[in-house]
């Protein structure tokens, strides 16, 4: 059982990949809504349960995916 747990720390499992894809899609949608509001002047994102940044198999974790999503939304945002 320990070997299984250890490998999950090094290689992203299928269920974790699905969870992170869902998180990334949700975050992108939510950020687009927030930045369109005139009342939102600052957005803080806390990923309290993020794992390692890049797994041994090269897949990226939630913290890096969130950063990439933030960059995408900022890039796609029309200039004020």
JSON list of N, CA and C in Angstrom, two decimals:
[
{"chain": "A", "resi": 1, "resn": "UNK", "atom": "N", "xyz": [0.82, -1.20, 0.00]},
{"chain": "A", "resi": 1, "resn": "UNK", "atom": "CA", "xyz": [0.00, 0.00, 0.00]},
{"chain": "A", "resi": 1, "resn": "UNK", "atom": "C", "xyz": [0.86, 1.26, 0.00]},
{"chain": "A", "resi": 2, "resn": "UNK", "atom": "N", "xyz": [1.99, 1.23, 0.67]},
{"chain": "A", "resi": 2, "resn": "UNK", "atom": "CA", "xyz": [2.87, 2.40, 0.74]},
{"chain": "A", "resi": 2, "resn": "UNK", "atom": "C", "xyz": [3.42, 2.72, -0.66]},
{"chain": "A", "resi": 3, "resn": "UNK", "atom": "N", "xyz": [3.78, 1.71, -1.42]},
{"chain": "A", "resi": 3, "resn": "UNK", "atom": "CA", "xyz": [4.31, 1.94, -2.77]},
{"chain": "A", "resi": 3, "resn": "UNK", "atom": "C", "xyz": [3.29, 2.65, -3.64]},
{"chain": "A", "resi": 4, "resn": "UNK", "atom": "N", "xyz": [2.02, 2.29, -3.50]},
{"chain": "A", "resi": 4, "resn": "UNK", "atom": "CA", "xyz": [0.96, 2.94, -4.25]},
{"chain": "A", "resi": 4, "resn": "UNK", "atom": "C", "xyz": [0.85, 4.40, -3.88]},
{"chain": "A", "resi": 5, "resn": "UNK", "atom": "N", "xyz": [0.88, 4.72, -2.60]},
{"chain": "A", "resi": 5, "resn": "UNK", "atom": "CA", "xyz": [0.79, 6.10, -2.13]},
{"chain": "A", "resi": 5, "resn": "UNK", "atom": "C", "xyz": [1.99, 6.90, -2.60]},
{"chain": "A", "resi": 6, "resn": "UNK", "atom": "N", "xyz": [3.16, 6.32, -2.54]},
{"chain": "A", "resi": 6, "resn": "UNK", "atom": "CA", "xyz": [4.37, 7.03, -2.96]},
{"chain": "A", "resi": 6, "resn": "UNK", "atom": "C", "xyz": [4.31, 7.34, -4.45]},
{"chain": "A", "resi": 7, "resn": "UNK", "atom": "N", "xyz": [3.81, 6.41, -5.26]},
{"chain": "A", "resi": 7, "resn": "UNK", "atom": "CA", "xyz": [3.77, 6.66, -6.69]},
{"chain": "A", "resi": 7, "resn": "UNK", "atom": "C", "xyz": [2.79, 7.78, -7.03]},
{"chain": "A", "resi": 8, "resn": "UNK", "atom": "N", "xyz": [1.73, 7.94, -6.24]},
{"chain": "A", "resi": 8, "resn": "UNK", "atom": "CA", "xyz": [0.76, 9.02, -6.49]},
{"chain": "A", "resi": 8, "resn": "UNK", "atom": "C", "xyz": [1.40, 10.38, -6.25]},
{"chain": "A", "resi": 9, "resn": "UNK", "atom": "N", "xyz": [2.46, 10.43, -5.47]},
{"chain": "A", "resi": 9, "resn": "UNK", "atom": "CA", "xyz": [3.16, 11.69, -5.24]},
{"chain": "A", "resi": 9, "resn": "UNK", "atom": "C", "xyz": [4.08, 12.02, -6.40]},
{"chain": "A", "resi": 10, "resn": "UNK", "atom": "N", "xyz": [4.46, 11.02, -7.19]},
{"chain": "A", "resi": 10, "resn": "UNK", "atom": "CA", "xyz": [5.40, 11.23, -8.28]},
{"chain": "A", "resi": 10, "resn": "UNK", "atom": "C", "xyz": [4.75, 11.21, -9.67]},
{"chain": "A", "resi": 11, "resn": "UNK", "atom": "N", "xyz": [3.66, 10.48, -9.80]},
{"chain": "A", "resi": 11, "resn": "UNK", "atom": "CA", "xyz": [2.99, 10.34, -11.08]},
{"chain": "A", "resi": 11, "resn": "UNK", "atom": "C", "xyz": [1.52, 10.71, -10.89]},
{"chain": "A", "resi": 12, "resn": "UNK", "atom": "N", "xyz": [1.03, 11.60, -11.75]},
{"chain": "A", "resi": 12, "resn": "UNK", "atom": "CA", "xyz": [-0.37, 12.03, -11.63]},
{"chain": "A", "resi": 12, "resn": "UNK", "atom": "C", "xyz": [-1.29, 10.92, -12.09]},
{"chain": "A", "resi": 13, "resn": "UNK", "atom": "N", "xyz": [-2.20, 10.54, -11.22]},
{"chain": "A", "resi": 13, "resn": "UNK", "atom": "CA", "xyz": [-3.17, 9.50, -11.53]},
{"chain": "A", "resi": 13, "resn": "UNK", "atom": "C", "xyz": [-4.30, 10.09, -12.38]},
{"chain": "A", "resi": 14, "resn": "UNK", "atom": "N", "xyz": [-5.05, 9.22, -13.03]},
{"chain": "A", "resi": 14, "resn": "UNK", "atom": "CA", "xyz": [-6.12, 9.64, -13.93]},
{"chain": "A", "resi": 14, "resn": "UNK", "atom": "C", "xyz": [-7.16, 10.48, -13.23]},
{"chain": "A", "resi": 15, "resn": "UNK", "atom": "N", "xyz": [-7.56, 10.10, -12.02]},
{"chain": "A", "resi": 15, "resn": "UNK", "atom": "CA", "xyz": [-8.58, 10.86, -11.31]},
{"chain": "A", "resi": 15, "resn": "UNK", "atom": "C", "xyz": [-8.07, 12.25, -10.91]},
{"chain": "A", "resi": 16, "resn": "UNK", "atom": "N", "xyz": [-6.78, 12.35, -10.61]},
{"chain": "A", "resi": 16, "resn": "UNK", "atom": "CA", "xyz": [-6.20, 13.65, -10.28]},
{"chain": "A", "resi": 16, "resn": "UNK", "atom": "C", "xyz": [-6.14, 14.55, -11.51]},
{"chain": "A", "resi": 17, "resn": "UNK", "atom": "N", "xyz": [-5.80, 13.98, -12.64]},
{"chain": "A", "resi": 17, "resn": "UNK", "atom": "CA", "xyz": [-5.79, 14.75, -13.90]},
{"chain": "A", "resi": 17, "resn": "UNK", "atom": "C", "xyz": [-7.18, 15.29, -14.20]},
{"chain": "A", "resi": 18, "resn": "UNK", "atom": "N", "xyz": [-8.20, 14.46, -14.03]},
{"chain": "A", "resi": 18, "resn": "UNK", "atom": "CA", "xyz": [-9.58, 14.91, -14.27]},
{"chain": "A", "resi": 18, "resn": "UNK", "atom": "C", "xyz": [-9.96, 16.02, -13.31]},
{"chain": "A", "resi": 19, "resn": "UNK", "atom": "N", "xyz": [-9.58, 15.89, -12.06]},
{"chain": "A", "resi": 19, "resn": "UNK", "atom": "CA", "xyz": [-9.88, 16.91, -11.05]},
{"chain": "A", "resi": 19, "resn": "UNK", "atom": "C", "xyz": [-9.21, 18.23, -11.38]},
{"chain": "A", "resi": 20, "resn": "UNK", "atom": "N", "xyz": [-7.97, 18.17, -11.82]},
{"chain": "A", "resi": 20, "resn": "UNK", "atom": "CA", "xyz": [-7.23, 19.40, -12.14]},
{"chain": "A", "resi": 20, "resn": "UNK", "atom": "C", "xyz": [-7.78, 20.04, -13.41]},
{"chain": "A", "resi": 21, "resn": "UNK", "atom": "N", "xyz": [-8.17, 19.25, -14.39]},
{"chain": "A", "resi": 21, "resn": "UNK", "atom": "CA", "xyz": [-8.78, 19.82, -15.61]},
{"chain": "A", "resi": 21, "resn": "UNK", "atom": "C", "xyz": [-10.08, 20.54, -15.24]},
{"chain": "A", "resi": 22, "resn": "UNK", "atom": "N", "xyz": [-10.90, 19.93, -14.38]},
{"chain": "A", "resi": 22, "resn": "UNK", "atom": "CA", "xyz": [-12.14, 20.56, -13.93]},
{"chain": "A", "resi": 22, "resn": "UNK", "atom": "C", "xyz": [-11.84, 21.86, -13.20]},
{"chain": "A", "resi": 23, "resn": "UNK", "atom": "N", "xyz": [-10.88, 21.84, -12.30]},
{"chain": "A", "resi": 23, "resn": "UNK", "atom": "CA", "xyz": [-10.47, 23.04, -11.55]},
{"chain": "A", "resi": 23, "resn": "UNK", "atom": "C", "xyz": [-10.03, 24.15, -12.49]},
{"chain": "A", "resi": 24, "resn": "UNK", "atom": "N", "xyz": [-9.24, 23.80, -13.49]},
{"chain": "A", "resi": 24, "resn": "UNK", "atom": "CA", "xyz": [-8.73, 24.78, -14.44]},
{"chain": "A", "resi": 24, "resn": "UNK", "atom": "C", "xyz": [-9.87, 25.40, -15.25]},
{"chain": "A", "resi": 25, "resn": "UNK", "atom": "N", "xyz": [-10.81, 24.60, -15.71]},
{"chain": "A", "resi": 25, "resn": "UNK", "atom": "CA", "xyz": [-11.95, 25.13, -16.47]},
{"chain": "A", "resi": 25, "resn": "UNK", "atom": "C", "xyz": [-12.82, 26.02, -15.58]},
{"chain": "A", "resi": 26, "resn": "UNK", "atom": "N", "xyz": [-13.07, 25.58, -14.36]},
{"chain": "A", "resi": 26, "resn": "UNK", "atom": "CA", "xyz": [-13.87, 26.37, -13.43]},
{"chain": "A", "resi": 26, "resn": "UNK", "atom": "C", "xyz": [-13.17, 27.70, -13.14]},
{"chain": "A", "resi": 27, "resn": "UNK", "atom": "N", "xyz": [-11.87, 27.66, -12.86]},
{"chain": "A", "resi": 27, "resn": "UNK", "atom": "CA", "xyz": [-11.12, 28.86, -12.54]},
{"chain": "A", "resi": 27, "resn": "UNK", "atom": "C", "xyz": [-11.15, 29.85, -13.70]},
{"chain": "A", "resi": 28, "resn": "UNK", "atom": "N", "xyz": [-10.97, 29.37, -14.90]},
{"chain": "A", "resi": 28, "resn": "UNK", "atom": "CA", "xyz": [-11.00, 30.25, -16.07]},
{"chain": "A", "resi": 28, "resn": "UNK", "atom": "C", "xyz": [-12.36, 30.95, -16.19]},
{"chain": "A", "resi": 29, "resn": "UNK", "atom": "N", "xyz": [-13.43, 30.21, -16.05]},
{"chain": "A", "resi": 29, "resn": "UNK", "atom": "CA", "xyz": [-14.77, 30.79, -16.13]},
{"chain": "A", "resi": 29, "resn": "UNK", "atom": "C", "xyz": [-14.99, 31.80, -15.01]},
{"chain": "A", "resi": 30, "resn": "UNK", "atom": "N", "xyz": [-14.63, 31.44, -13.80]},
{"chain": "A", "resi": 30, "resn": "UNK", "atom": "CA", "xyz": [-14.84, 32.31, -12.65]},
{"chain": "A", "resi": 30, "resn": "UNK", "atom": "C", "xyz": [-14.01, 33.59, -12.75]},
{"chain": "A", "resi": 31, "resn": "UNK", "atom": "N", "xyz": [-12.76, 33.48, -13.19]},
{"chain": "A", "resi": 31, "resn": "UNK", "atom": "CA", "xyz": [-11.92, 34.66, -13.34]},
{"chain": "A", "resi": 31, "resn": "UNK", "atom": "C", "xyz": [-12.48, 35.61, -14.39]},
{"chain": "A", "resi": 32, "resn": "UNK", "atom": "N", "xyz": [-13.00, 35.07, -15.48]},
{"chain": "A", "resi": 32, "resn": "UNK", "atom": "CA", "xyz": [-13.59, 35.92, -16.52]},
{"chain": "A", "resi": 32, "resn": "UNK", "atom": "C", "xyz": [-14.80, 36.69, -15.97]},
{"chain": "A", "resi": 33, "resn": "UNK", "atom": "N", "xyz": [-15.57, 36.05, -15.12]},
{"chain": "A", "resi": 33, "resn": "UNK", "atom": "CA", "xyz": [-16.71, 36.72, -14.49]},
{"chain": "A", "resi": 33, "resn": "UNK", "atom": "C", "xyz": [-16.23, 37.81, -13.54]},
{"chain": "A", "resi": 34, "resn": "UNK", "atom": "N", "xyz": [-15.25, 37.47, -12.71]},
{"chain": "A", "resi": 34, "resn": "UNK", "atom": "CA", "xyz": [-14.76, 38.44, -11.73]},
{"chain": "A", "resi": 34, "resn": "UNK", "atom": "C", "xyz": [-14.13, 39.67, -12.38]},
{"chain": "A", "resi": 35, "resn": "UNK", "atom": "N", "xyz": [-13.33, 39.48, -13.42]},
{"chain": "A", "resi": 35, "resn": "UNK", "atom": "CA", "xyz": [-12.65, 40.63, -14.01]},
{"chain": "A", "resi": 35, "resn": "UNK", "atom": "C", "xyz": [-13.60, 41.52, -14.81]},
{"chain": "A", "resi": 36, "resn": "UNK", "atom": "N", "xyz": [-14.77, 41.00, -15.12]},
{"chain": "A", "resi": 36, "resn": "UNK", "atom": "CA", "xyz": [-15.73, 41.83, -15.84]},
{"chain": "A", "resi": 36, "resn": "UNK", "atom": "C", "xyz": [-16.54, 42.72, -14.89]},
{"chain": "A", "resi": 37, "resn": "UNK", "atom": "N", "xyz": [-16.38, 42.51, -13.60]},
{"chain": "A", "resi": 37, "resn": "UNK", "atom": "CA", "xyz": [-17.10, 43.31, -12.61]},
{"chain": "A", "resi": 37, "resn": "UNK", "atom": "C", "xyz": [-16.32, 44.58, -12.28]},
{"chain": "A", "resi": 38, "resn": "UNK", "atom": "N", "xyz": [-17.02, 45.68, -12.24]},
{"chain": "A", "resi": 38, "resn": "UNK", "atom": "CA", "xyz": [-16.37, 46.94, -11.88]},
{"chain": "A", "resi": 38, "resn": "UNK", "atom": "C", "xyz": [-16.05, 47.02, -10.39]},
{"chain": "A", "resi": 39, "resn": "UNK", "atom": "N", "xyz": [-16.62, 46.15, -9.61]},
{"chain": "A", "resi": 39, "resn": "UNK", "atom": "CA", "xyz": [-16.44, 46.19, -8.16]},
{"chain": "A", "resi": 39, "resn": "UNK", "atom": "C", "xyz": [-15.27, 45.34, -7.66]},
{"chain": "A", "resi": 40, "resn": "UNK", "atom": "N", "xyz": [-14.76, 44.48, -8.51]},
{"chain": "A", "resi": 40, "resn": "UNK", "atom": "CA", "xyz": [-13.65, 43.62, -8.12]},
{"chain": "A", "resi": 40, "resn": "UNK", "atom": "C", "xyz": [-12.35, 44.30, -8.53]},
{"chain": "A", "resi": 41, "resn": "UNK", "atom": "N", "xyz": [-11.53, 44.61, -7.55]},
{"chain": "A", "resi": 41, "resn": "UNK", "atom": "CA", "xyz": [-10.26, 45.28, -7.84]},
{"chain": "A", "resi": 41, "resn": "UNK", "atom": "C", "xyz": [-9.06, 44.39, -7.56]},
{"chain": "A", "resi": 42, "resn": "UNK", "atom": "N", "xyz": [-9.27, 43.29, -6.85]},
{"chain": "A", "resi": 42, "resn": "UNK", "atom": "CA", "xyz": [-8.18, 42.39, -6.52]},
{"chain": "A", "resi": 42, "resn": "UNK", "atom": "C", "xyz": [-8.74, 40.98, -6.37]},
{"chain": "A", "resi": 43, "resn": "UNK", "atom": "N", "xyz": [-7.98, 40.02, -6.84]},
{"chain": "A", "resi": 43, "resn": "UNK", "atom": "CA", "xyz": [-8.38, 38.61, -6.74]},
{"chain": "A", "resi": 43, "resn": "UNK", "atom": "C", "xyz": [-7.23, 37.84, -6.10]},
{"chain": "A", "resi": 44, "resn": "UNK", "atom": "N", "xyz": [-7.52, 37.12, -5.04]},
{"chain": "A", "resi": 44, "resn": "UNK", "atom": "CA", "xyz": [-6.54, 36.26, -4.37]},
{"chain": "A", "resi": 44, "resn": "UNK", "atom": "C", "xyz": [-6.97, 34.82, -4.55]},
{"chain": "A", "resi": 45, "resn": "UNK", "atom": "N", "xyz": [-6.04, 33.97, -4.92]},
{"chain": "A", "resi": 45, "resn": "UNK", "atom": "CA", "xyz": [-6.32, 32.55, -5.10]},
{"chain": "A", "resi": 45, "resn": "UNK", "atom": "C", "xyz": [-5.41, 31.77, -4.16]},
{"chain": "A", "resi": 46, "resn": "UNK", "atom": "N", "xyz": [-6.01, 30.95, -3.33]},
{"chain": "A", "resi": 46, "resn": "UNK", "atom": "CA", "xyz": [-5.26, 30.12, -2.38]},
{"chain": "A", "resi": 46, "resn": "UNK", "atom": "C", "xyz": [-5.52, 28.66, -2.71]},
{"chain": "A", "resi": 47, "resn": "UNK", "atom": "N", "xyz": [-4.49, 27.93, -3.01]},
{"chain": "A", "resi": 47, "resn": "UNK", "atom": "CA", "xyz": [-4.60, 26.51, -3.30]},
{"chain": "A", "resi": 47, "resn": "UNK", "atom": "C", "xyz": [-3.97, 25.76, -2.12]},
{"chain": "A", "resi": 48, "resn": "UNK", "atom": "N", "xyz": [-4.76, 25.54, -1.10]},
{"chain": "A", "resi": 48, "resn": "UNK", "atom": "CA", "xyz": [-4.27, 24.98, 0.15]},
{"chain": "A", "resi": 48, "resn": "UNK", "atom": "C", "xyz": [-3.89, 23.51, 0.06]},
{"chain": "A", "resi": 49, "resn": "UNK", "atom": "N", "xyz": [-4.39, 22.82, -0.93]},
{"chain": "A", "resi": 49, "resn": "UNK", "atom": "CA", "xyz": [-4.12, 21.40, -1.05]},
{"chain": "A", "resi": 49, "resn": "UNK", "atom": "C", "xyz": [-3.32, 21.05, -2.29]},
{"chain": "A", "resi": 50, "resn": "UNK", "atom": "N", "xyz": [-2.60, 22.03, -2.82]},
{"chain": "A", "resi": 50, "resn": "UNK", "atom": "CA", "xyz": [-1.83, 21.76, -4.04]},
{"chain": "A", "resi": 50, "resn": "UNK", "atom": "C", "xyz": [-0.69, 20.79, -3.73]},
{"chain": "A", "resi": 51, "resn": "UNK", "atom": "N", "xyz": [-0.39, 20.03, -4.72]},
{"chain": "A", "resi": 51, "resn": "UNK", "atom": "CA", "xyz": [0.72, 19.08, -4.58]},
{"chain": "A", "resi": 51, "resn": "UNK", "atom": "C", "xyz": [1.99, 19.67, -5.16]},
{"chain": "A", "resi": 52, "resn": "UNK", "atom": "N", "xyz": [2.83, 18.81, -5.63]},
{"chain": "A", "resi": 52, "resn": "UNK", "atom": "CA", "xyz": [4.09, 19.28, -6.23]},
{"chain": "A", "resi": 52, "resn": "UNK", "atom": "C", "xyz": [3.78, 20.01, -7.53]},
{"chain": "A", "resi": 53, "resn": "UNK", "atom": "N", "xyz": [4.69, 20.85, -7.94]},
{"chain": "A", "resi": 53, "resn": "UNK", "atom": "CA", "xyz": [4.50, 21.65, -9.15]},
{"chain": "A", "resi": 53, "resn": "UNK", "atom": "C", "xyz": [4.49, 20.84, -10.41]},
{"chain": "A", "resi": 54, "resn": "UNK", "atom": "N", "xyz": [5.53, 20.03, -10.61]},
{"chain": "A", "resi": 54, "resn": "UNK", "atom": "CA", "xyz": [5.62, 19.19, -11.79]},
{"chain": "A", "resi": 54, "resn": "UNK", "atom": "C", "xyz": [5.92, 17.77, -11.31]},
{"chain": "A", "resi": 55, "resn": "UNK", "atom": "N", "xyz": [5.13, 16.83, -11.79]},
{"chain": "A", "resi": 55, "resn": "UNK", "atom": "CA", "xyz": [5.30, 15.43, -11.41]},
{"chain": "A", "resi": 55, "resn": "UNK", "atom": "C", "xyz": [6.43, 14.81, -12.22]},
{"chain": "A", "resi": 56, "resn": "UNK", "atom": "N", "xyz": [6.89, 13.67, -11.79]},
{"chain": "A", "resi": 56, "resn": "UNK", "atom": "CA", "xyz": [7.97, 12.97, -12.47]},
{"chain": "A", "resi": 56, "resn": "UNK", "atom": "C", "xyz": [7.60, 12.61, -13.91]},
{"chain": "A", "resi": 57, "resn": "UNK", "atom": "N", "xyz": [6.30, 12.44, -14.17]},
{"chain": "A", "resi": 57, "resn": "UNK", "atom": "CA", "xyz": [5.87, 12.10, -15.53]},
{"chain": "A", "resi": 57, "resn": "UNK", "atom": "C", "xyz": [5.67, 13.35, -16.39]},
{"chain": "A", "resi": 58, "resn": "UNK", "atom": "N", "xyz": [6.03, 14.53, -15.86]},
{"chain": "A", "resi": 58, "resn": "UNK", "atom": "CA", "xyz": [5.98, 15.77, -16.63]},
{"chain": "A", "resi": 58, "resn": "UNK", "atom": "C", "xyz": [4.66, 16.51, -16.56]},
{"chain": "A", "resi": 59, "resn": "UNK", "atom": "N", "xyz": [3.64, 15.94, -15.93]},
{"chain": "A", "resi": 59, "resn": "UNK", "atom": "CA", "xyz": [2.35, 16.62, -15.83]},
{"chain": "A", "resi": 59, "resn": "UNK", "atom": "C", "xyz": [2.44, 17.68, -14.74]},
{"chain": "A", "resi": 60, "resn": "UNK", "atom": "N", "xyz": [1.67, 18.75, -14.92]},
{"chain": "A", "resi": 60, "resn": "UNK", "atom": "CA", "xyz": [1.71, 19.86, -13.97]},
{"chain": "A", "resi": 60, "resn": "UNK", "atom": "C", "xyz": [0.55, 19.79, -13.00]},
{"chain": "A", "resi": 61, "resn": "UNK", "atom": "N", "xyz": [0.82, 20.24, -11.77]},
{"chain": "A", "resi": 61, "resn": "UNK", "atom": "CA", "xyz": [-0.18, 20.23, -10.72]},
{"chain": "A", "resi": 61, "resn": "UNK", "atom": "C", "xyz": [-1.06, 21.47, -10.74]},
{"chain": "A", "resi": 62, "resn": "UNK", "atom": "N", "xyz": [-1.95, 21.55, -9.76]},
{"chain": "A", "resi": 62, "resn": "UNK", "atom": "CA", "xyz": [-2.96, 22.60, -9.75]},
{"chain": "A", "resi": 62, "resn": "UNK", "atom": "C", "xyz": [-2.38, 24.01, -9.61]},
{"chain": "A", "resi": 63, "resn": "UNK", "atom": "N", "xyz": [-1.32, 24.18, -8.86]},
{"chain": "A", "resi": 63, "resn": "UNK", "atom": "CA", "xyz": [-0.75, 25.51, -8.70]},
{"chain": "A", "resi": 63, "resn": "UNK", "atom": "C", "xyz": [-0.22, 26.06, -10.02]},
{"chain": "A", "resi": 64, "resn": "UNK", "atom": "N", "xyz": [0.45, 25.23, -10.78]},
{"chain": "A", "resi": 64, "resn": "UNK", "atom": "CA", "xyz": [0.98, 25.67, -12.08]},
{"chain": "A", "resi": 64, "resn": "UNK", "atom": "C", "xyz": [-0.16, 25.85, -13.08]},
{"chain": "A", "resi": 65, "resn": "UNK", "atom": "N", "xyz": [-1.15, 24.97, -13.04]},
{"chain": "A", "resi": 65, "resn": "UNK", "atom": "CA", "xyz": [-2.29, 25.12, -13.94]},
{"chain": "A", "resi": 65, "resn": "UNK", "atom": "C", "xyz": [-3.07, 26.40, -13.63]},
{"chain": "A", "resi": 66, "resn": "UNK", "atom": "N", "xyz": [-3.18, 26.74, -12.35]},
{"chain": "A", "resi": 66, "resn": "UNK", "atom": "CA", "xyz": [-3.85, 27.99, -11.98]},
{"chain": "A", "resi": 66, "resn": "UNK", "atom": "C", "xyz": [-3.08, 29.17, -12.53]},
{"chain": "A", "resi": 67, "resn": "UNK", "atom": "N", "xyz": [-1.76, 29.16, -12.39]},
{"chain": "A", "resi": 67, "resn": "UNK", "atom": "CA", "xyz": [-0.92, 30.23, -12.92]},
{"chain": "A", "resi": 67, "resn": "UNK", "atom": "C", "xyz": [-1.09, 30.37, -14.43]},
{"chain": "A", "resi": 68, "resn": "UNK", "atom": "N", "xyz": [-1.08, 29.24, -15.13]},
{"chain": "A", "resi": 68, "resn": "UNK", "atom": "CA", "xyz": [-1.27, 29.27, -16.58]},
{"chain": "A", "resi": 68, "resn": "UNK", "atom": "C", "xyz": [-2.64, 29.82, -16.96]},
{"chain": "A", "resi": 69, "resn": "UNK", "atom": "N", "xyz": [-3.65, 29.48, -16.18]},
{"chain": "A", "resi": 69, "resn": "UNK", "atom": "CA", "xyz": [-5.00, 29.97, -16.43]},
{"chain": "A", "resi": 69, "resn": "UNK", "atom": "C", "xyz": [-5.08, 31.48, -16.21]},
{"chain": "A", "resi": 70, "resn": "UNK", "atom": "N", "xyz": [-4.45, 31.96, -15.15]},
{"chain": "A", "resi": 70, "resn": "UNK", "atom": "CA", "xyz": [-4.42, 33.39, -14.88]},
{"chain": "A", "resi": 70, "resn": "UNK", "atom": "C", "xyz": [-3.76, 34.12, -16.05]},
{"chain": "A", "resi": 71, "resn": "UNK", "atom": "N", "xyz": [-2.64, 33.62, -16.53]},
{"chain": "A", "resi": 71, "resn": "UNK", "atom": "CA", "xyz": [-1.96, 34.24, -17.67]},
{"chain": "A", "resi": 71, "resn": "UNK", "atom": "C", "xyz": [-2.85, 34.25, -18.91]},
{"chain": "A", "resi": 72, "resn": "UNK", "atom": "N", "xyz": [-3.55, 33.15, -19.15]},
{"chain": "A", "resi": 72, "resn": "UNK", "atom": "CA", "xyz": [-4.44, 33.05, -20.32]},
{"chain": "A", "resi": 72, "resn": "UNK", "atom": "C", "xyz": [-5.55, 34.08, -20.22]},
{"chain": "A", "resi": 73, "resn": "UNK", "atom": "N", "xyz": [-6.19, 34.18, -19.08]},
{"chain": "A", "resi": 73, "resn": "UNK", "atom": "CA", "xyz": [-7.30, 35.11, -18.90]},
{"chain": "A", "resi": 73, "resn": "UNK", "atom": "C", "xyz": [-6.80, 36.55, -19.05]},
{"chain": "A", "resi": 74, "resn": "UNK", "atom": "N", "xyz": [-5.65, 36.85, -18.47]},
{"chain": "A", "resi": 74, "resn": "UNK", "atom": "CA", "xyz": [-5.08, 38.19, -18.60]},
{"chain": "A", "resi": 74, "resn": "UNK", "atom": "C", "xyz": [-4.76, 38.51, -20.05]},
{"chain": "A", "resi": 75, "resn": "UNK", "atom": "N", "xyz": [-4.22, 37.54, -20.78]},
{"chain": "A", "resi": 75, "resn": "UNK", "atom": "CA", "xyz": [-3.87, 37.74, -22.17]},
{"chain": "A", "resi": 75, "resn": "UNK", "atom": "C", "xyz": [-5.10, 37.95, -23.04]},
{"chain": "A", "resi": 76, "resn": "UNK", "atom": "N", "xyz": [-6.17, 37.21, -22.75]},
{"chain": "A", "resi": 76, "resn": "UNK", "atom": "CA", "xyz": [-7.40, 37.28, -23.54]},
{"chain": "A", "resi": 76, "resn": "UNK", "atom": "C", "xyz": [-8.25, 38.50, -23.21]},
{"chain": "A", "resi": 77, "resn": "UNK", "atom": "N", "xyz": [-7.96, 39.14, -22.08]},
{"chain": "A", "resi": 77, "resn": "UNK", "atom": "CA", "xyz": [-8.78, 40.27, -21.63]},
{"chain": "A", "resi": 77, "resn": "UNK", "atom": "C", "xyz": [-8.56, 41.46, -22.56]},
{"chain": "A", "resi": 78, "resn": "UNK", "atom": "N", "xyz": [-9.64, 42.06, -23.01]},
{"chain": "A", "resi": 78, "resn": "UNK", "atom": "CA", "xyz": [-9.49, 43.24, -23.86]},
{"chain": "A", "resi": 78, "resn": "UNK", "atom": "C", "xyz": [-8.87, 44.39, -23.08]},
{"chain": "A", "resi": 79, "resn": "UNK", "atom": "N", "xyz": [-8.08, 45.20, -23.74]},
{"chain": "A", "resi": 79, "resn": "UNK", "atom": "CA", "xyz": [-7.43, 46.35, -23.08]},
{"chain": "A", "resi": 79, "resn": "UNK", "atom": "C", "xyz": [-8.48, 47.36, -22.65]},
{"chain": "A", "resi": 80, "resn": "UNK", "atom": "N", "xyz": [-8.22, 47.96, -21.50]},
{"chain": "A", "resi": 80, "resn": "UNK", "atom": "CA", "xyz": [-9.14, 48.98, -20.98]},
{"chain": "A", "resi": 80, "resn": "UNK", "atom": "C", "xyz": [-8.88, 50.31, -21.64]}
]
